Tab-separated table of C-alpha atoms and ligand atoms in Angstrom:
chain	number	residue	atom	x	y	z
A	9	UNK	CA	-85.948	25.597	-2.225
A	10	UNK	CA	-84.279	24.998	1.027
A	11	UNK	CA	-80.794	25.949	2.086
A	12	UNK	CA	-79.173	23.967	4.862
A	13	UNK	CA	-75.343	23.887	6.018
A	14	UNK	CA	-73.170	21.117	7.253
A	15	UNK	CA	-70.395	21.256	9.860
A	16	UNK	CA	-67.998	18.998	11.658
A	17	UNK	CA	-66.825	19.753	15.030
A	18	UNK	CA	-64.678	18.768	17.471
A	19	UNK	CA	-62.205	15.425	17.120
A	20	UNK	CA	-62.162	14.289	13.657
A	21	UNK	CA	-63.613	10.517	13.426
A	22	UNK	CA	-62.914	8.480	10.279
A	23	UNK	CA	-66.453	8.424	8.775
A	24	UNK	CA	-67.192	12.226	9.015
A	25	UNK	CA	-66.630	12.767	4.934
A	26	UNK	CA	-68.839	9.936	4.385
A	27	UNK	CA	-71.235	11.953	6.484
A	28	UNK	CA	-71.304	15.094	4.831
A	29	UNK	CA	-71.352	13.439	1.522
A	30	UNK	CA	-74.575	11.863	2.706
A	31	UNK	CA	-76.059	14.933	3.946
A	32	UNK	CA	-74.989	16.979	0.472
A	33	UNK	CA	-76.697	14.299	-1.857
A	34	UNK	CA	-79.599	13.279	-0.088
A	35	UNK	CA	-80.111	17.348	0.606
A	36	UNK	CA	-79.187	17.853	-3.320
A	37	UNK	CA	-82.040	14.738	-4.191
A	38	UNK	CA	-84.735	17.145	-2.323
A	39	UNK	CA	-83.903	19.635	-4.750
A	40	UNK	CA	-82.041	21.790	-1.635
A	41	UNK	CA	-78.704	23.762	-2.171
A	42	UNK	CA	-76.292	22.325	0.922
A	43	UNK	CA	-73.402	24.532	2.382
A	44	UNK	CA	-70.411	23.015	3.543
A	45	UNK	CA	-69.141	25.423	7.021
A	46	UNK	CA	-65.028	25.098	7.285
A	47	UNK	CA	-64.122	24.332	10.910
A	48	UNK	CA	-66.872	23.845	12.920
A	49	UNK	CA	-67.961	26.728	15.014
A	50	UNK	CA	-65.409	28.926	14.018
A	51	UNK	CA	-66.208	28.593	10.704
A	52	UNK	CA	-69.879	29.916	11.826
A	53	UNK	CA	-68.509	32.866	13.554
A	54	UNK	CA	-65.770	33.254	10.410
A	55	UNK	CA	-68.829	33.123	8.356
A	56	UNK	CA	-66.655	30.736	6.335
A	57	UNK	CA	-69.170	28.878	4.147
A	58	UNK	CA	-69.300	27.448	0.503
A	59	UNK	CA	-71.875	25.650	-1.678
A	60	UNK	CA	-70.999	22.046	-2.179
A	61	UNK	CA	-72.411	20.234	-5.326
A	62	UNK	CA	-72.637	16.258	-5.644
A	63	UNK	CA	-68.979	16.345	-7.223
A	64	UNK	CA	-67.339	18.481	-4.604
A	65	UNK	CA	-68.600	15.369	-2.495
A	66	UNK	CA	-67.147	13.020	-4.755
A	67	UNK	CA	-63.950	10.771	-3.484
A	68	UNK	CA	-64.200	11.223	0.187
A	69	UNK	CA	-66.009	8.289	1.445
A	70	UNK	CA	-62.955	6.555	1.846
A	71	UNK	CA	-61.207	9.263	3.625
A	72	UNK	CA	-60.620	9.378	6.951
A	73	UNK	CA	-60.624	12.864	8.433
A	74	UNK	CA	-63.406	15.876	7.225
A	75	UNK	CA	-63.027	17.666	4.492
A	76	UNK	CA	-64.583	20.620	5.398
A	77	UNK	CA	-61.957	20.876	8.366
A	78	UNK	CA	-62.702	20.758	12.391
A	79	UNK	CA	-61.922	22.954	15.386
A	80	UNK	CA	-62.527	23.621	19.020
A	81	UNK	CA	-64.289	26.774	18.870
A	82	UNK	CA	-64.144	29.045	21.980
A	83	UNK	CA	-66.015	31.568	21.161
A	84	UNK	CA	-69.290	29.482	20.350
A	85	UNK	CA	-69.199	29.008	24.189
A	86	UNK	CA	-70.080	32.473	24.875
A	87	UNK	CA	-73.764	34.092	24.115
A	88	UNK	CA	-72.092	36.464	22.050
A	89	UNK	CA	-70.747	33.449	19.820
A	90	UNK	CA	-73.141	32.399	19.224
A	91	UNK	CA	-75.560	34.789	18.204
A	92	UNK	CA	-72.565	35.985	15.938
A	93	UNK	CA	-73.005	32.178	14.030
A	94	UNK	CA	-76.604	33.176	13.969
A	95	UNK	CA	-76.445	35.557	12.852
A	96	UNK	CA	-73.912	34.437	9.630
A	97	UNK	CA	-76.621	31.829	9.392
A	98	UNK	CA	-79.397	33.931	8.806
A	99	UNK	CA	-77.106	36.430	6.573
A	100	UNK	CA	-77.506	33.176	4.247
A	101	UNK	CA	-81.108	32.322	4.483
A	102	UNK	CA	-79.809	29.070	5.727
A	103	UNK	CA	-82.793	27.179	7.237
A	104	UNK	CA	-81.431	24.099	8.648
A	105	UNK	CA	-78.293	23.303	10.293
A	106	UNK	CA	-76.527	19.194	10.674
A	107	UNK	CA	-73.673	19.480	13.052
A	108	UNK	CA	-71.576	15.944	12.865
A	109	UNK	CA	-69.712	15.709	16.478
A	110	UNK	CA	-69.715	14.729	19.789
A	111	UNK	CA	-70.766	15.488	23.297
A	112	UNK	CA	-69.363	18.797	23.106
A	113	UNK	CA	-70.647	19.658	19.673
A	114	UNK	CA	-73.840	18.698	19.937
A	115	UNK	CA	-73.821	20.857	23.479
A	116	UNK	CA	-73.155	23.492	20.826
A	117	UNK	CA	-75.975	22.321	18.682
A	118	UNK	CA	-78.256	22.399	21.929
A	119	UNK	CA	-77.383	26.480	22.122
A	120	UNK	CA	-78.290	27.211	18.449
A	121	UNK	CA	-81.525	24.901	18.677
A	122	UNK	CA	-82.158	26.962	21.580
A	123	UNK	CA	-81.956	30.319	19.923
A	124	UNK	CA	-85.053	29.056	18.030
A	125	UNK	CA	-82.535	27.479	14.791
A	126	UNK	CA	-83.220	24.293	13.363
A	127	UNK	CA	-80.283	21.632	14.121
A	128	UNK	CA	-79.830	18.097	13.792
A	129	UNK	CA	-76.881	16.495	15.209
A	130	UNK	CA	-75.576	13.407	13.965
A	131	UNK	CA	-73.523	11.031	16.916
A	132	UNK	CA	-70.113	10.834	15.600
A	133	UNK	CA	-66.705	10.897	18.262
A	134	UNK	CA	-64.540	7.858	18.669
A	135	UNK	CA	-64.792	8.167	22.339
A	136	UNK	CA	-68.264	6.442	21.861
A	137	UNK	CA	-69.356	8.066	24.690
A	138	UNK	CA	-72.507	10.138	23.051
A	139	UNK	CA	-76.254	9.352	24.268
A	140	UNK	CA	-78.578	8.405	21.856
A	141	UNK	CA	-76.781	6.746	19.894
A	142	UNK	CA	-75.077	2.894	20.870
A	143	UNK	CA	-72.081	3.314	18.476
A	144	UNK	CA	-71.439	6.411	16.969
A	145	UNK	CA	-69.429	7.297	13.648
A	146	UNK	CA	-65.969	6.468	14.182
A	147	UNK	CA	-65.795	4.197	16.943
A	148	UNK	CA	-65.286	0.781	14.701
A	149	UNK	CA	-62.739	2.043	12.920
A	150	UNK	CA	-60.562	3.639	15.505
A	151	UNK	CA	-61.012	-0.177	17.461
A	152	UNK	CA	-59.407	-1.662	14.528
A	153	UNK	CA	-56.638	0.878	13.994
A	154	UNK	CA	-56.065	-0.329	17.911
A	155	UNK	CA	-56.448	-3.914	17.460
A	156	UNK	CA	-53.887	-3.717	14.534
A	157	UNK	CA	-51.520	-2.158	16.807
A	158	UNK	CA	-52.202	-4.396	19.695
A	159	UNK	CA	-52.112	-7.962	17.353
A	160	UNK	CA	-48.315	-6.424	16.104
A	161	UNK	CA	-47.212	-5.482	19.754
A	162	UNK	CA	-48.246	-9.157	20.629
A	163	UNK	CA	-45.918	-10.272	18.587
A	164	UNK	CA	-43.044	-8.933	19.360
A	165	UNK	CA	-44.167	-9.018	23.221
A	166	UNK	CA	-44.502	-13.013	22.734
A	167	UNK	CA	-40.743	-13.364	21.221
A	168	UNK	CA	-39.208	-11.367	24.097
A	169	UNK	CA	-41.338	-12.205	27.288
A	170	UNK	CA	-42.151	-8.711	27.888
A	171	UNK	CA	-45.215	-7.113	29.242
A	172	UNK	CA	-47.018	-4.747	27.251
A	173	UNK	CA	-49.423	-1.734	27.490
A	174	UNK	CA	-50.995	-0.099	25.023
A	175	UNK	CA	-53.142	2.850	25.716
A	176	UNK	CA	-55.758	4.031	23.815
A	177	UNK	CA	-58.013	6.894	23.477
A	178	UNK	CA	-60.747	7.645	25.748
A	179	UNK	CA	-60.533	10.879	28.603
A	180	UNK	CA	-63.781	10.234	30.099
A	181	UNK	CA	-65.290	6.759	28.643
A	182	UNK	CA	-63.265	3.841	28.502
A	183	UNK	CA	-65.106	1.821	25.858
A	184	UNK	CA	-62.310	1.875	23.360
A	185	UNK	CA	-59.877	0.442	25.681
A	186	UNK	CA	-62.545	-2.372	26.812
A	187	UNK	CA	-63.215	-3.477	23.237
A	188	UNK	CA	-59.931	-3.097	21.915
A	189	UNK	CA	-58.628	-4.953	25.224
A	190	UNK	CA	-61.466	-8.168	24.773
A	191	UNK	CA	-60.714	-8.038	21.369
A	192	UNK	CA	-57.131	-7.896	21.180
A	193	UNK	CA	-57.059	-10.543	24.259
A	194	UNK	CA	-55.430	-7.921	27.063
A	195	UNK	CA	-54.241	-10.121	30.055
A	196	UNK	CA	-55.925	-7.006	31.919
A	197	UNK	CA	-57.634	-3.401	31.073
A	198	UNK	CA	-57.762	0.052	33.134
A	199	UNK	CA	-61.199	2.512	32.442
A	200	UNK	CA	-61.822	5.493	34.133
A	201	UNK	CA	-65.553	3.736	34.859
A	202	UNK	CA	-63.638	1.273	37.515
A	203	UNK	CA	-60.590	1.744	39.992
A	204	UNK	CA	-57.863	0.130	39.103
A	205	UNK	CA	-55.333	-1.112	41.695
A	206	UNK	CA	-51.734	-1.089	39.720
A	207	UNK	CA	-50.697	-4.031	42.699
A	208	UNK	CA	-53.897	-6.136	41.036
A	209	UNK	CA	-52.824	-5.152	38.032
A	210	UNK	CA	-49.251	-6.711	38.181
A	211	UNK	CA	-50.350	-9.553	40.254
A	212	UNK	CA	-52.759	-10.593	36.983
A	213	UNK	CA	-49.432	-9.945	34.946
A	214	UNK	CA	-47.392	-12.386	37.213
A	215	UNK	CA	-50.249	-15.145	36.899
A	216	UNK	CA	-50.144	-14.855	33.425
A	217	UNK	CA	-46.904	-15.530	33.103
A	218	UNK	CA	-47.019	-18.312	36.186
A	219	UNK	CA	-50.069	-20.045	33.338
A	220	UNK	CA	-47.160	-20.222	30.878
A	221	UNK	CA	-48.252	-17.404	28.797
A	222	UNK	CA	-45.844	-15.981	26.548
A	223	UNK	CA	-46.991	-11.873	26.864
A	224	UNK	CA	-49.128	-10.204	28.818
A	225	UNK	CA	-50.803	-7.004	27.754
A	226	UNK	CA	-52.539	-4.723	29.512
A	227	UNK	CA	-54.617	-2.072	27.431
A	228	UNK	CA	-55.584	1.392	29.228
A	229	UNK	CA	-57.624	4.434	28.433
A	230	UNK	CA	-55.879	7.806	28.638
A	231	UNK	CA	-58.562	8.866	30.990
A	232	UNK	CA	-58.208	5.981	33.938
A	233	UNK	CA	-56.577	6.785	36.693
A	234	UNK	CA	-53.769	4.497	35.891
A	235	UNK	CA	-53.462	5.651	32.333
A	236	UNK	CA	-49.840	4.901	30.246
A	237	UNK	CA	-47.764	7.788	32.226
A	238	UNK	CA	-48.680	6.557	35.857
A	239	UNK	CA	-48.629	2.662	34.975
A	240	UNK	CA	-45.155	2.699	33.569
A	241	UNK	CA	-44.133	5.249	36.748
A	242	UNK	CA	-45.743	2.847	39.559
A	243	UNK	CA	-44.225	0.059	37.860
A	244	UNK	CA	-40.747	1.632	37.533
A	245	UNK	CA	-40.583	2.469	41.131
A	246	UNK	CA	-41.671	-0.933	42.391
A	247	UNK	CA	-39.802	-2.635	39.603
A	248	UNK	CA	-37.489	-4.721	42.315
A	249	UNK	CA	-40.597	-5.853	44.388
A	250	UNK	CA	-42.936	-6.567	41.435
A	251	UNK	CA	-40.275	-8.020	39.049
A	252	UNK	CA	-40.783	-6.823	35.688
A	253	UNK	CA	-41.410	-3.531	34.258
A	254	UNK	CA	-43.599	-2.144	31.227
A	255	UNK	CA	-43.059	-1.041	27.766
A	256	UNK	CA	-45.702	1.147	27.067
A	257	UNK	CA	-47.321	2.234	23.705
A	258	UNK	CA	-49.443	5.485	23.594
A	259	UNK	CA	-51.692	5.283	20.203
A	260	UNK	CA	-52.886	8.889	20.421
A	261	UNK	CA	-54.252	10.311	17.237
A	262	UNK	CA	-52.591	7.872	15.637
A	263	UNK	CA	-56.303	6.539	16.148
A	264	UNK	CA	-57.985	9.009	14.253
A	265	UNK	CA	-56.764	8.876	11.329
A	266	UNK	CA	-57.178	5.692	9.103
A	267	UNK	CA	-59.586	5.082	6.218
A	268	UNK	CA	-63.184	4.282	7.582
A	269	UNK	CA	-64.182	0.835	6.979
A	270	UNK	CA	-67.604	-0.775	6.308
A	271	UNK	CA	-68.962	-0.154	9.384
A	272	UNK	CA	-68.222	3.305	9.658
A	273	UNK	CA	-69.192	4.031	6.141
A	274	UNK	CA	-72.783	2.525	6.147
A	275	UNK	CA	-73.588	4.267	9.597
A	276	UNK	CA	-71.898	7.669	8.227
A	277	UNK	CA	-74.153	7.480	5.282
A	278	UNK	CA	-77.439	5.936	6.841
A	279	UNK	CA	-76.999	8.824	9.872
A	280	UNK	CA	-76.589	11.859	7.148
A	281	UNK	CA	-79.494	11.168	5.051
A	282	UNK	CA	-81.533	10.641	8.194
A	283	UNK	CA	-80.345	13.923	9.283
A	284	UNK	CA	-81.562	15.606	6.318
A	285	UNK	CA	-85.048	13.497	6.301
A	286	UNK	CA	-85.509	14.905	9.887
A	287	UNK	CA	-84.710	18.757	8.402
A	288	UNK	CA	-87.486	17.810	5.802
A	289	UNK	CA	-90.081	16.827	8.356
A	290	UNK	CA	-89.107	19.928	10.446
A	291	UNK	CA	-88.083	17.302	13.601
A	292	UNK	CA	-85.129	19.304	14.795
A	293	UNK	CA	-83.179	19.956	18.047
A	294	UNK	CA	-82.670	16.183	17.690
A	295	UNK	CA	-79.881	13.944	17.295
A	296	UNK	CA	-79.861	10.982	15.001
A	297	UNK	CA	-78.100	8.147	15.920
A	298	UNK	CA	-78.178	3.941	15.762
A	299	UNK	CA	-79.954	2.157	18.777
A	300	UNK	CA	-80.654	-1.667	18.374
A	301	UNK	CA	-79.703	-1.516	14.295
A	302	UNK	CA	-82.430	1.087	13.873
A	303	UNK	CA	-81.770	4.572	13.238
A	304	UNK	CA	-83.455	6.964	16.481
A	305	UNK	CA	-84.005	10.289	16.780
A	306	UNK	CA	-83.313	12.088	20.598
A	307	UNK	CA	-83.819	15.606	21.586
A	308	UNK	CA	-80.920	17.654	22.047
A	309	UNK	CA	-81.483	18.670	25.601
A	310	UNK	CA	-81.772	14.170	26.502
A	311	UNK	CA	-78.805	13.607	24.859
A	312	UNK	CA	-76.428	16.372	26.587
A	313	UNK	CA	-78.242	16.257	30.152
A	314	UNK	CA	-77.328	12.017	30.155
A	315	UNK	CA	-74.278	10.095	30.549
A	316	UNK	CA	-74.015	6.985	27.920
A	317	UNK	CA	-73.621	3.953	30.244
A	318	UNK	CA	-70.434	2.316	29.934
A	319	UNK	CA	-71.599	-2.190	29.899
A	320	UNK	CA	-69.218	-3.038	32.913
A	321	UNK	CA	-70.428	-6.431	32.514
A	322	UNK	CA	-67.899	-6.635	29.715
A	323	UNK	CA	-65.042	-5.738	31.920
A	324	UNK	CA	-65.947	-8.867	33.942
A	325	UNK	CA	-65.986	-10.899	30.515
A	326	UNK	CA	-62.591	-9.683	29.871
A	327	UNK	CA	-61.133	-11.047	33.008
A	328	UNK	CA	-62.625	-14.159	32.783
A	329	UNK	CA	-61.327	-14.666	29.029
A	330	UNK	CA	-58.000	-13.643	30.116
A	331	UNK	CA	-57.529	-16.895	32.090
B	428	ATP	P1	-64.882	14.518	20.715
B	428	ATP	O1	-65.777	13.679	21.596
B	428	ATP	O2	-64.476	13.771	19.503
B	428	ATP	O3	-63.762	15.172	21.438
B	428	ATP	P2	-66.619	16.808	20.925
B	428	ATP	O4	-67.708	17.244	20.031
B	428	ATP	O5	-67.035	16.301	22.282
B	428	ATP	O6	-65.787	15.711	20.141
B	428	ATP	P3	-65.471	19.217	22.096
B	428	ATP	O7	-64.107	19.785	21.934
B	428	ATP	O8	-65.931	18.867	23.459
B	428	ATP	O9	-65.535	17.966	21.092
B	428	ATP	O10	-66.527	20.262	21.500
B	428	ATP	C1	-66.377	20.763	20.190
B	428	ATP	C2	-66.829	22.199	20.139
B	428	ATP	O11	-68.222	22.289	20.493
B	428	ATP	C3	-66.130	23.164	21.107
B	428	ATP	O12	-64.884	23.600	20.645
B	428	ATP	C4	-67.135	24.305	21.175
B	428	ATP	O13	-67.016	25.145	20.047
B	428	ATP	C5	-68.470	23.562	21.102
B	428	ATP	N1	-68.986	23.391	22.467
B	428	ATP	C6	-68.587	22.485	23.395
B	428	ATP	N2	-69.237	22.661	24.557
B	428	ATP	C7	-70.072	23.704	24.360
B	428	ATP	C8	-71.015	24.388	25.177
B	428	ATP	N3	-71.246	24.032	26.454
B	428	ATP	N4	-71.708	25.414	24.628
B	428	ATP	C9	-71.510	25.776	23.352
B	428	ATP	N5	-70.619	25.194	22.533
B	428	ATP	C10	-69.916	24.167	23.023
C-alpha cells in the first residue's frame, strides 16, 4: 500500500478543498492511505501531518479556502528546510507528495523533486499566472467575486456620474484585471504587462463621458504601475486640469475568499485525481494542469524556468469594446 501526503501552499484559491478531497478519494480508491500536511511547508518542517479518510473530506467542496491551512514558509527556502521536510517525509514512509499552489509553491515542489522525492504539483493561484496550465484553480471564481463587485459599483457610479476604479488582484500578471475589466465593461484597464499613461487614462475617461456615458470605470491590477494608490494620487493632484477625480475600490482578499463555483470545482477535482493517477504511474516532478480542455502534464523545472504569456490581444479588445 502506498502512502502519499497532500499540501496547500501559498495564497489560498477557492477550489483548493475540492482539490484535496479529490486527491484523498481517488488516492483512498487505489487502496492508498493519504496524509493531509497543515500549512504548507511549514507544516513539512513542523512535521504536522494527519491521516485523512473519505469523511474527513466530506463537506468541503463548496468551501472556499483549504482546510488543511496555508502558509508562506521561509524556511523551505533554505537547503536546510528542506531536507528537514524530507526528512519528516521519509520519517512517514510517505512515497509521494501533491503540492496544490502556485509559482512559488511549485518552485518549492521543484526543490523536493530535486532531492530525488516524488511530487506532483497541481496549478492552482488566482493570479493565473502559472505555466502549464491555461487557467488554474481559482482564477474563475475570484473573476466573479470581481465582476460582482464591479456590476454593484456600476450602479451606483451610473446614478452619481462618478468615475470609478476598482483594483483587483494581480502583483505580477494582470489577467484578473483584464478579464474582470472586458467582462465587467471597464471604460479602461491598467496591467503591469503594458505602460499605462494616467494622462491616456483620463483622456479615455473624459471621452466617455463626452459619448454620453453615464460611468466610467477603470479596473487596475495591484501590480501595474498605476495601481489604486498612484491612480487616485495622480488624479488628485491634477484634479483642476483633468476635471474629475476617482473613487477607488481596492478588492484585496476580499477575492479569495468566496465559495468556488462550477468551474473551479470540476477543474479542482479533475486536476487532483490526475495528480494521484500521475503518482500511480510514477510520472512525477510534473505539474498537472488544463491546456486546450485537456488535462497536461509539465515537468517541474518547464513550468518554474517560463513566464505564462499574458494574451495582450485582449487588452486591445477591451479598448475597442469600450467605445
Ligand atoms: P500565489 O500565486 O497564490 O501567491 P504561490 O505559490 O506563488 O501562490 P508563494 O508565497 O510565492 O506563493 O510561495 C509559497 C511558498 O512556496 C513559500 O512560502 C515557500 O515556502 C515556497 N517557495 C517559494 N519559492 C521557493 C523557492 N525558490 N524555493 C523553495 N521554496 C519556495
Amino acid at each position: 500500500m502506498k502512502r502519499i501526503a497532500v499540501l496547500t501552499s501559498g495564497g489560498d484559491a477557492p477550489g483548493m478543498n475540492a482539490a484535496i478531497r479529490a486527491v484523498v478519494r481517488t488516492g483512498l480508491d487505489m487502496g492508498w492511505q493519504v496524509f493531509g500536511v497543515q500549512n504548507g511547508y511549514a507544516g513539512l518542517g513542523d512535521d504536522n501531518m494527519v491521516e485523512l479518510n473519505a469523511r474527513d473530506v466530506a463537506g468541503i467542496i463548496q468551501r472556499g479556502g483549504t482546510m488543511l491551512g496555508s502558509a508562506r514558509c521561509a524556511a523551505f527556502r533554505t537547503e536546510e528546510g528542506r531536507k528537514l521536510a524530507l526528512s519528516n517525509l521519509i520519517k512517514h514512509d510517505i512515497e509521494g507528495l501533491v503540492v496544490i499552489g502556485g509559482n512559488g509553491s511549485q518552485t518549492g515542489a521543484y526543490e523536493i523533486s530535486k532531492l530525488g522525492f516524488p511530487v506532483v504539483g497541481i496549478a492552482s493561484t488566482i493570479d493565473n499566472d502559472l505555466f502549464g496550465s491555461e487557467i488554474t484553480i481559482g482564477v474563475d471564481t475570484a473573476l466573479n467575486i470581481a465582476l460582482e463587485a464591479i456590476d454593484r459599483l456600476k450602479v451606483t457610479a451610473s446614478s452619481h456620474h462618478r468615475a470609478f476604479l476598482v483594483e483587483v488582484m494581480g502583483r505580477d500578471c494582470g489577467y484578473l484585471a483584464l478579464v474582470a475589466g472586458i467582462t465587467g465593461g471597464a471604460e479602461a484597464i491598467a496591467i503591469p504587462e503594458i505602460e499605462t499613461n494616467p494622462e491616456e487614462l483620463a483622456a479615455e475617461l473624459r471621452h466617455a463621458y463626452e459619448r454620453g456615458k453615464a460611468h466610467a470605470l477603470i479596473v487596475v491590477a495591484e501590480g501595474a504601475r498605476y495601481n489604486a494608490e498612484a491612480l487616485t494620487n495622480y488624479f488628485k493632484a491634477h484634479s483642476e486640469r483633468l476635471g474629475f477625480e476617482l473613487r477607488a475600490t481596492q478588492l484585496g482578499h476580499v477575492q479569495r475568499g468566496g465559495a468556488p463555483g462550477a468551474f473551479d470545482r470540476l477543474l479542482a477535482t479533475r486536476l487532483g485525481a490526475a495528480a494521484t493517477q500521475q503518482l500511480a504511474l510514477g510520472n512525477t516532478g510534473v505539474l498537472v494542469g488544463l491546456q486546450k480542455s485537456v488535462i497536461t502534464k509539465t515537468p517541474l523545472d518547464v513550468v518554474v524556468s517560463s513566464k505564462k504569456p499574458l494574451d495582450t490581444s485582449l487588452f486591445e479588445l477591451a479598448r475597442i469594446l469600450a467605445k
